[in-house]
CSV table of C-alpha atoms in Angstrom, one decimal:
chain,number,residue,atom,x,y,z
B,1085,MET,CA,3.9,21.4,34.4
B,1086,ASN,CA,3.6,24.9,35.7
B,1087,GLU,CA,1.6,25.7,38.9
B,1088,LEU,CA,-0.1,29.1,39.5
B,1089,HIS,CA,-2.0,30.5,42.3
B,1090,LEU,CA,-4.9,32.9,42.2
B,1091,ASP,CA,-4.0,36.5,43.3
B,1092,PRO,CA,-7.3,37.3,45.3
B,1093,ALA,CA,-6.4,41.1,45.6
B,1094,ALA,CA,-6.2,41.3,41.7
B,1095,SER,CA,-9.0,38.9,40.9
B,1096,ARG,CA,-12.8,39.5,40.5
B,1097,LEU,CA,-15.7,37.3,40.2
B,1098,THR,CA,-19.4,38.7,39.8
B,1099,ILE,CA,-22.8,37.0,39.4
B,1100,ARG,CA,-25.6,38.9,37.7
B,1101,THR,CA,-29.3,37.9,38.3
B,1102,ARG,CA,-32.2,39.2,36.1
B,1103,ALA,CA,-35.8,39.3,37.2
B,1104,ALA,CA,-38.6,37.8,35.1
B,1105,GLY,CA,-42.4,37.7,35.5
B,1106,MET,CA,-45.3,39.9,35.2
B,1107,LEU,CA,-44.0,42.5,37.9
B,1108,ALA,CA,-40.4,41.9,37.0
B,1109,ARG,CA,-39.8,45.7,36.5
B,1110,LEU,CA,-40.7,46.2,40.2
B,1111,ALA,CA,-37.9,43.9,41.1
B,1112,HIS,CA,-34.1,44.5,40.9
B,1113,ASP,CA,-31.6,43.0,38.7
B,1114,LEU,CA,-28.6,42.4,40.8
B,1115,GLU,CA,-24.8,42.1,40.7
B,1116,ILE,CA,-23.3,39.8,43.4
B,1117,ALA,CA,-19.6,40.0,44.1
B,1118,ALA,CA,-17.4,37.3,45.4
B,1119,PRO,CA,-14.5,39.3,47.0
B,1120,ALA,CA,-12.7,36.3,48.7
B,1121,LEU,CA,-11.6,33.8,46.2
B,1122,ARG,CA,-9.1,31.0,46.5
B,1123,GLY,CA,-7.7,29.0,43.6
B,1124,ARG,CA,-4.9,27.5,41.5
B,1125,ALA,CA,-4.2,26.3,38.0
B,1126,ARG,CA,-1.8,23.8,36.4
B,1127,LEU,CA,-0.4,24.5,33.0
B,1128,ASP,CA,0.9,21.8,30.6
B,1129,GLY,CA,1.6,23.6,27.3
B,1130,ASP,CA,-1.9,24.8,26.1
B,1131,ALA,CA,-3.8,22.2,28.2
B,1132,TRP,CA,-4.8,23.3,31.8
B,1133,THR,CA,-6.7,22.4,34.9
B,1134,ALA,CA,-7.9,24.9,37.6
B,1135,GLU,CA,-9.8,24.8,41.0
B,1136,LEU,CA,-11.6,27.9,42.4
B,1137,GLU,CA,-13.3,28.2,45.7
B,1138,VAL,CA,-15.9,30.9,46.7
B,1139,ARG,CA,-17.0,31.1,50.3
B,1140,VAL,CA,-20.7,31.6,50.4
B,1141,ALA,CA,-20.6,33.7,53.5
B,1142,ASP,CA,-18.4,36.2,51.6
B,1143,LEU,CA,-20.9,36.7,48.8
B,1144,ARG,CA,-21.9,40.4,48.8
B,1145,VAL,CA,-24.6,42.4,46.9
B,1146,ALA,CA,-22.6,45.1,44.9
B,1147,GLY,CA,-25.7,46.9,43.8
B,1148,VAL,CA,-28.7,47.1,41.3
B,1149,LEU,CA,-28.0,46.7,37.6
B,1150,ARG,CA,-29.6,49.3,35.3
B,1151,GLY,CA,-28.9,47.5,32.0
B,1152,ASP,CA,-25.3,46.5,32.3
B,1153,ARG,CA,-24.4,49.6,34.5
B,1154,LEU,CA,-24.0,49.0,38.2
B,1155,ASP,CA,-25.7,51.3,40.7
B,1156,PRO,CA,-24.0,50.5,44.1
B,1157,GLY,CA,-26.2,52.9,46.0
B,1158,ALA,CA,-29.7,51.8,44.9
B,1159,LEU,CA,-30.4,49.5,47.8
B,1160,SER,CA,-30.7,50.3,51.6
B,1161,GLU,CA,-28.3,48.4,53.9
B,1162,GLY,CA,-31.2,46.5,55.3
B,1163,ASP,CA,-32.3,45.3,51.9
B,1164,ARG,CA,-28.7,44.4,51.0
B,1165,ARG,CA,-28.4,42.3,54.1
B,1166,ASP,CA,-31.7,40.6,53.5
B,1167,ILE,CA,-30.7,39.6,50.0
B,1168,GLU,CA,-27.4,38.3,51.2
B,1169,ARG,CA,-29.2,36.2,54.1
B,1170,ARG,CA,-31.5,34.8,51.4
B,1171,ILE,CA,-28.6,33.9,49.2
B,1172,GLN,CA,-26.8,32.2,51.9
B,1173,GLY,CA,-29.7,30.5,53.7
B,1174,GLU,CA,-32.3,29.7,51.0
B,1175,VAL,CA,-30.6,29.6,47.5
B,1176,LEU,CA,-27.3,28.0,48.6
B,1177,GLY,CA,-28.5,26.7,52.0
B,1178,GLY,CA,-26.1,24.0,53.3
B,1179,THR,CA,-23.2,25.2,51.1
B,1180,ASP,CA,-20.2,26.7,52.8
B,1181,VAL,CA,-17.9,26.8,49.8
B,1182,VAL,CA,-18.8,26.8,46.0
B,1183,GLU,CA,-16.4,24.6,44.2
B,1184,VAL,CA,-15.5,25.2,40.6
B,1185,ARG,CA,-13.3,22.9,38.6
B,1186,ALA,CA,-12.3,23.7,35.1
B,1187,SER,CA,-10.1,22.3,32.3
B,1188,GLY,CA,-9.3,23.0,28.8
B,1189,ALA,CA,-7.2,21.9,26.0
B,1190,ALA,CA,-6.7,25.4,24.7
B,1191,ARG,CA,-6.8,28.8,26.6
B,1192,ASP,CA,-9.9,30.2,24.9
B,1193,ARG,CA,-12.5,27.7,26.3
B,1194,ALA,CA,-13.2,25.8,29.4
B,1195,ASP,CA,-15.2,22.8,30.4
B,1196,VAL,CA,-16.4,23.7,34.0
B,1197,ARG,CA,-18.3,21.9,36.8
B,1198,VAL,CA,-19.7,23.8,39.7
B,1199,GLN,CA,-20.5,22.1,43.0
B,1200,VAL,CA,-22.9,23.2,45.7
B,1201,ALA,CA,-24.5,21.2,48.6
B,1202,SER,CA,-27.7,20.8,46.6
B,1203,GLY,CA,-26.0,19.5,43.3
B,1204,SER,CA,-23.6,20.3,40.5
B,1205,ALA,CA,-23.8,21.7,37.1
B,1206,ALA,CA,-21.7,21.3,34.0
B,1207,LEU,CA,-21.0,24.2,31.6
B,1208,ALA,CA,-18.8,25.7,29.1
B,1209,ALA,CA,-17.1,29.1,29.6
B,1210,ARG,CA,-15.5,31.4,27.1
B,1211,LEU,CA,-12.0,32.7,28.1
B,1212,SER,CA,-9.4,35.2,27.1
B,1213,SER,CA,-5.9,35.0,28.5
B,1214,ARG,CA,-3.0,37.3,28.5
B,1215,GLU,CA,0.5,37.5,29.9
B,1216,LEU,CA,0.9,40.2,32.5
B,1217,GLY,CA,4.7,39.9,33.1
B,1218,GLU,CA,6.7,38.3,35.9
B,1219,GLY,CA,5.1,35.0,35.1
B,1220,ARG,CA,1.6,36.3,35.8
B,1221,ILE,CA,-1.4,35.4,33.6
B,1222,GLY,CA,-4.8,37.3,33.3
B,1223,VAL,CA,-7.8,35.3,32.5
B,1224,THR,CA,-11.2,36.9,31.7
B,1225,GLY,CA,-14.4,35.4,30.6
B,1226,GLY,CA,-18.0,34.5,31.5
B,1227,CYS,CA,-20.6,31.8,31.3
B,1228,GLN,CA,-24.3,31.2,32.1
B,1229,LEU,CA,-25.1,29.1,35.2
B,1230,SER,CA,-28.5,27.5,35.8
B,1231,LEU,CA,-29.9,27.5,39.3
B,1232,ALA,CA,-32.0,24.5,38.5
B,1233,ALA,CA,-29.0,22.5,37.3
B,1234,LEU,CA,-27.5,23.2,40.7
B,1235,GLY,CA,-30.6,21.9,42.4
B,1236,ALA,CA,-31.1,25.4,44.0
B,1237,ARG,CA,-34.6,26.5,44.9
B,1238,GLU,CA,-36.4,28.9,42.5
B,1239,VAL,CA,-36.2,32.5,43.9
B,1240,LYS,CA,-39.5,34.2,43.9
B,1241,GLY,CA,-40.9,37.6,45.0
B,1242,PRO,CA,-44.0,37.8,47.3
B,1243,LEU,CA,-47.0,36.1,45.9
B,1244,GLY,CA,-44.9,35.0,42.8
B,1245,ALA,CA,-45.1,38.4,41.4
B,1246,PHE,CA,-41.6,38.0,39.9
B,1247,LYS,CA,-38.9,35.5,40.0
B,1248,VAL,CA,-35.1,35.4,39.4
B,1249,ARG,CA,-34.3,33.9,36.0
B,1250,ASP,CA,-32.8,30.5,36.1
B,1251,GLU,CA,-29.8,31.6,34.0
B,1252,LEU,CA,-27.2,33.6,36.1
B,1253,GLU,CA,-24.6,35.4,34.2
B,1254,VAL,CA,-21.0,34.7,35.7
B,1255,LEU,CA,-18.2,37.1,34.7
B,1256,PHE,CA,-14.6,36.8,36.0
B,1257,ASP,CA,-11.3,38.6,35.6
B,1258,LEU,CA,-8.6,36.5,37.5
B,1259,THR,CA,-4.9,37.1,37.9
B,1260,LEU,CA,-2.7,34.0,38.4
B,1261,ARG,CA,0.9,34.3,39.7
B,1262,PRO,CA,3.5,31.7,39.9
B,1263,ALA,CA,3.4,29.4,42.8
B,1264,GLY,CA,5.9,29.9,45.7
């Protein structure tokens, strides 16, 4: 069995939200970054298990999405702080750390469980892994995560003019290095 640790400086996890509703075009689609990640993986041939932790207090609004292009300067600093406060207090209230556990029999698919204070969700993720040299492995992929499955409150705008779609897009590019 081979144990690897996540290299936080070389790893990235982002969450993309999309607005829905009658006035959705007045709302912002957002990209939220999780800059401080902790994690590890254990490899046993092609089979593997992994754990990842995301501190809720570290989640940051990276910017507004225009299609799939990120505009980091579209929000004022005050708007950015308000959104981050809402994520921490309302959407993920009571959760200090989002815990992610994943496993797979091959390196192209994962069965994932995401745990927050309000509940947990099971999902499948698509993966792509590559050898980076010096025992390091890069893993990229994505999945859809349901806020309702997590037991999170629905996120709505004033007077219900828009809401955040239930399905969040989670994208990751992780680098694992040998333990020790």
